[in-house]
CSV table of C-alpha atoms in Angstrom, one decimal:
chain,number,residue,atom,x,y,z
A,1,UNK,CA,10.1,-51.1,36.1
A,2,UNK,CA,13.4,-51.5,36.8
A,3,UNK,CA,15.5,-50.4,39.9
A,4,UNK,CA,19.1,-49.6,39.8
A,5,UNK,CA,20.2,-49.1,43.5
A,6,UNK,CA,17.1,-49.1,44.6
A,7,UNK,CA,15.8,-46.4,42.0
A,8,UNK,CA,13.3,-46.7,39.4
A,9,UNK,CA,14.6,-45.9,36.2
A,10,UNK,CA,11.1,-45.6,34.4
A,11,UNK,CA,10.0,-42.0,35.7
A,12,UNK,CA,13.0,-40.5,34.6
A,13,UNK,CA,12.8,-41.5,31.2
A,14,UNK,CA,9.3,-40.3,31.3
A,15,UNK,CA,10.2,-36.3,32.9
A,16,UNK,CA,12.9,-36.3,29.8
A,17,UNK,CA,10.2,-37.1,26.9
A,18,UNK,CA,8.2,-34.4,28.3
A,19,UNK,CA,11.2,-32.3,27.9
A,20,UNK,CA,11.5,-33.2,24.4
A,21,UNK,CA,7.8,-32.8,23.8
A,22,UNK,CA,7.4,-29.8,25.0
A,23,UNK,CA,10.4,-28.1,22.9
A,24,UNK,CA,9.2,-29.9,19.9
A,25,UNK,CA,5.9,-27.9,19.9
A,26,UNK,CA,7.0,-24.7,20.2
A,27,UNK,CA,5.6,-22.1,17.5
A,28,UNK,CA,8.4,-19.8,15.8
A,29,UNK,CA,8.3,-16.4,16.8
A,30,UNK,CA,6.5,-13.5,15.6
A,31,UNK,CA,7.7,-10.5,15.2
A,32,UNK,CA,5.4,-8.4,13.7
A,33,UNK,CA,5.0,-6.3,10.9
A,34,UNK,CA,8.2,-4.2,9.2
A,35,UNK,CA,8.1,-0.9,11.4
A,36,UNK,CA,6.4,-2.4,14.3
A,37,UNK,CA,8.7,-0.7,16.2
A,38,UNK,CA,8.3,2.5,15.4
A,39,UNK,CA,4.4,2.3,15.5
A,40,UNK,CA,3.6,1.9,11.4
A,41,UNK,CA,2.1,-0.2,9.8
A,42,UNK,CA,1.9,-1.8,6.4
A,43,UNK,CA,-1.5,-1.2,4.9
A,44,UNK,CA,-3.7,-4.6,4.8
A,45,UNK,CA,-3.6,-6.0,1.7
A,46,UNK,CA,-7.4,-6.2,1.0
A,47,UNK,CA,-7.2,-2.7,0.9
A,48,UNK,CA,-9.8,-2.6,4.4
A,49,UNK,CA,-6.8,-1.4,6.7
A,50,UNK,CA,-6.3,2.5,7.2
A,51,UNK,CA,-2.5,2.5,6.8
A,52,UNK,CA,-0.6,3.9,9.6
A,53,UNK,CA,-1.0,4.2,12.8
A,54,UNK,CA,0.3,7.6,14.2
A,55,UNK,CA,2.2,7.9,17.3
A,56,UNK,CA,1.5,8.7,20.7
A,57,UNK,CA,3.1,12.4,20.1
A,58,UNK,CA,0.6,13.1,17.6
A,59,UNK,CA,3.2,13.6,14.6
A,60,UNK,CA,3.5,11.8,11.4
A,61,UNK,CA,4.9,8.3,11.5
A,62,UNK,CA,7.6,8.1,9.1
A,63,UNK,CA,6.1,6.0,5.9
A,64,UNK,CA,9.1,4.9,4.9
A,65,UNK,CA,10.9,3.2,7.6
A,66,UNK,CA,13.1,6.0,8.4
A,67,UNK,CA,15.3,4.8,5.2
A,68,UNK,CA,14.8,8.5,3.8
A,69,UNK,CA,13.3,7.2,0.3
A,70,UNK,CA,9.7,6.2,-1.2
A,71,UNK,CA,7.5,3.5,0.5
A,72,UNK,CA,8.1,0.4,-0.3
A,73,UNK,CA,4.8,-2.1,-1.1
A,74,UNK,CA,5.4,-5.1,-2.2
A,75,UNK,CA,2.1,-6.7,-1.3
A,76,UNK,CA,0.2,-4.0,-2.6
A,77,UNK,CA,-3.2,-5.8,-4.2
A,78,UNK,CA,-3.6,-2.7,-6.9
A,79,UNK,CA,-1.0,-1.9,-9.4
A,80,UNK,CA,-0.3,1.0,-10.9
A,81,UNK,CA,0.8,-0.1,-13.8
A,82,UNK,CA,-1.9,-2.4,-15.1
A,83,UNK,CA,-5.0,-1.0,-12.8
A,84,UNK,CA,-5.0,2.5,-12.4
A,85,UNK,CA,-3.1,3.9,-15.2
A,86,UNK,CA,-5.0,2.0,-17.9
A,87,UNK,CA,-8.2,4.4,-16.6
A,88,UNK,CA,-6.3,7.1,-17.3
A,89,UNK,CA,-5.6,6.1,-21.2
A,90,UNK,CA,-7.1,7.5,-24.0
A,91,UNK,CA,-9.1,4.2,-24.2
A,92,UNK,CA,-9.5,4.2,-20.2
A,93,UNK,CA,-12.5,5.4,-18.5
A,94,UNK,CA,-11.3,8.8,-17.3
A,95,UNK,CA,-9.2,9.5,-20.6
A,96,UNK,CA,-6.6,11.8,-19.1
A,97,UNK,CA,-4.2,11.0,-22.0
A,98,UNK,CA,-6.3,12.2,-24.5
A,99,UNK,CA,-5.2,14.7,-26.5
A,100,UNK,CA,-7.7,17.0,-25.7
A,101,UNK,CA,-7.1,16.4,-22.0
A,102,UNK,CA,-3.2,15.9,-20.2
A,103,UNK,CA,-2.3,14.0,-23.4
A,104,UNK,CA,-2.1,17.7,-24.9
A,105,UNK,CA,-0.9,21.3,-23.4
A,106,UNK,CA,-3.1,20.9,-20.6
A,107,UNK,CA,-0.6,20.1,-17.6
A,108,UNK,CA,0.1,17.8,-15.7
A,109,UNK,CA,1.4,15.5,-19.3
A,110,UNK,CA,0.1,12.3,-18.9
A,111,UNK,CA,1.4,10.0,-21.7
A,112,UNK,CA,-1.2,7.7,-23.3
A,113,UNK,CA,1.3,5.0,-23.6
A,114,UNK,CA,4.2,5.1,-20.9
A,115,UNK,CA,2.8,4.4,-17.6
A,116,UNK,CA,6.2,5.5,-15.8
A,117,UNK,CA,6.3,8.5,-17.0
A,118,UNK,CA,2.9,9.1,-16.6
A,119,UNK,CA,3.6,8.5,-13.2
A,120,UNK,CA,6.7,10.5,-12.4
A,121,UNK,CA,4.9,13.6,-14.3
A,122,UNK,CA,1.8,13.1,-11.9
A,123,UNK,CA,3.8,12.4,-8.9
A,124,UNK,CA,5.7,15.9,-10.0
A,125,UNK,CA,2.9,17.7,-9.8
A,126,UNK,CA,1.3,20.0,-7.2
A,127,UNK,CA,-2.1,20.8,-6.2
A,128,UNK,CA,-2.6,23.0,-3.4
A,129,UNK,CA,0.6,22.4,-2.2
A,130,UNK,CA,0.7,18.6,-2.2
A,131,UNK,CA,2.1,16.0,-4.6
A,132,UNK,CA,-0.5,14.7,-6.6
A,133,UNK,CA,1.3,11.1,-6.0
A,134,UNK,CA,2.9,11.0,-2.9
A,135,UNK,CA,5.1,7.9,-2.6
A,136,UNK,CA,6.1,8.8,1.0
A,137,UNK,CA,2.9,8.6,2.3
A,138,UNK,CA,-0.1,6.2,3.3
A,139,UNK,CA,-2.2,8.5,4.3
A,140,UNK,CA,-4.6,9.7,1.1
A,141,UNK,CA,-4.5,13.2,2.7
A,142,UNK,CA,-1.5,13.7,2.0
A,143,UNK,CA,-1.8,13.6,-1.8
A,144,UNK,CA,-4.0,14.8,-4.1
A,145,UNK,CA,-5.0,12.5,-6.5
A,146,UNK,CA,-8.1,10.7,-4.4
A,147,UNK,CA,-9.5,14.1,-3.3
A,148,UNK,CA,-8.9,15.5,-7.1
A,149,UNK,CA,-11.2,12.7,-8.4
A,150,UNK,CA,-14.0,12.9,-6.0
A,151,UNK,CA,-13.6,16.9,-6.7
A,152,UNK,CA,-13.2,17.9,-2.9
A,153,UNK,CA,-9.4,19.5,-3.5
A,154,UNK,CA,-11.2,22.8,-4.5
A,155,UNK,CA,-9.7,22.5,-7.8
A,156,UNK,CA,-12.2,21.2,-9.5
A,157,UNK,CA,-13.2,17.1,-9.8
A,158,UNK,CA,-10.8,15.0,-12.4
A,159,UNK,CA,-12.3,14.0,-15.4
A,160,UNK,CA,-14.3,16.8,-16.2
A,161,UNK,CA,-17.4,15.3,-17.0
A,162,UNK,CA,-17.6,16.0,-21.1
A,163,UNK,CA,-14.4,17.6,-20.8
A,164,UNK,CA,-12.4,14.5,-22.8
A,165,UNK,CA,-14.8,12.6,-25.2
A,166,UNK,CA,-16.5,10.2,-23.7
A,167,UNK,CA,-14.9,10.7,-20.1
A,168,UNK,CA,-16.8,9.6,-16.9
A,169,UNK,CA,-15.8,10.6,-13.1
A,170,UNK,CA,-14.8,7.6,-11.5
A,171,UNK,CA,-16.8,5.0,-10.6
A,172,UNK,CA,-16.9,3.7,-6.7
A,173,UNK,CA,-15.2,0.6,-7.5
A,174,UNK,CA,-12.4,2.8,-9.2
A,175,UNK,CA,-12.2,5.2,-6.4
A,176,UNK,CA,-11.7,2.3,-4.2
A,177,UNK,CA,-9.1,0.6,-6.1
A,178,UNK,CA,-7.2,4.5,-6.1
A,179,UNK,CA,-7.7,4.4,-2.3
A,180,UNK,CA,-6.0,0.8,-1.9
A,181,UNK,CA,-3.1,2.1,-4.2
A,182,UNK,CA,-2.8,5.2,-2.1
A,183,UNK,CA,-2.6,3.5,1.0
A,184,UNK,CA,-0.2,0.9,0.0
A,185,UNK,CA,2.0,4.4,-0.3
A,186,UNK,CA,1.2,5.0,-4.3
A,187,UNK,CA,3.9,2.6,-5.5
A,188,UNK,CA,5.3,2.6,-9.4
A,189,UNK,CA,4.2,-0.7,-9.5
């Protein structure tokens, strides 16, 4: 130890490492999930979340961060476009683009090849006065196309069994896949 004027030097050396310790092991701030603040939340991508949270008033959180267009999921862990519609193709399970099914007069027109417009027709449509996609939403409620394959819309379950050749209602593993879509906010993805 040293002593300049009669103080020693050593514990002040020491009370400024600790300073410099204890900044350098700080953990960076979290913030939260996008629309924290407004009491949303992004559905969990394993699909076991249940969306949204609703707010203390009892109304319906706004699903798309108050930005007026469709949700947004980025990190959704089911695709549209290479899980769900390909059940829906002539050579899918459900083969709603069959010409004998939505590939024909029968709306909604499903194409058998186009899984866009596919989509925008189905999110077009209207069953019991909800969107059968709807893109603003986490909730499955609030669209039709879960309840329409289960058959508990009252308009009758989606595929009719025999009704396309070879069509079979969906499976549980496909109805949970649909529910993971639908809560990530039923994205074009």
């Amino acid at each position: 130890m040293r002593r300049f004027f009669g103080l020693t030097i050593v514990p002040m050396v020491l009370a400024g490492a600790g300073v410099f310790a204890a900044c350098g092991g700080e953990v960076d701030t979290q913030y939260g999930p996008p629309g924290g603040l407004r009491g949303a939340h992004l559905p969990d991508p394993t699909g076991t979340g249940t969306g949204t949270t609703p707010p203390a008033d009892g109304g319906a959180p706004p699903s798309d961060g108050g930005m007026g267009g469709d949700v947004v999921a980025m990190n959704c862990m089911v695709s549209f476009k290479t899980q769900v519609f390909p059940m829906m193709q002539t050579a899918g399970t459900w083969k709603c683009s069959s010409s004998t099914c939505h590939g024909g007069a029968t709306p909604p027109a499903i194409s058998p090849t186009d899984a866009t417009a596919a989509y925008n027709s189905l999110k077009a449509y209207i069953i019991n006065g909800k969107a059968y996609f709807n893109s603003a939403s986490m909730d499955p409620l609030q669209s039709t196309f879960e309840c329409n394959l289960k058959g508990t819309c009252g308009a009758g379950q989606m595929p009719i069994p025999g009704g396309a050749v070879g069509a079979v209602a969906a499976t549980t593993a496909e109805l949970t896949t649909v529910d993971t879509w639908v809560k990530c906010g039923a994205p074009n993805n």
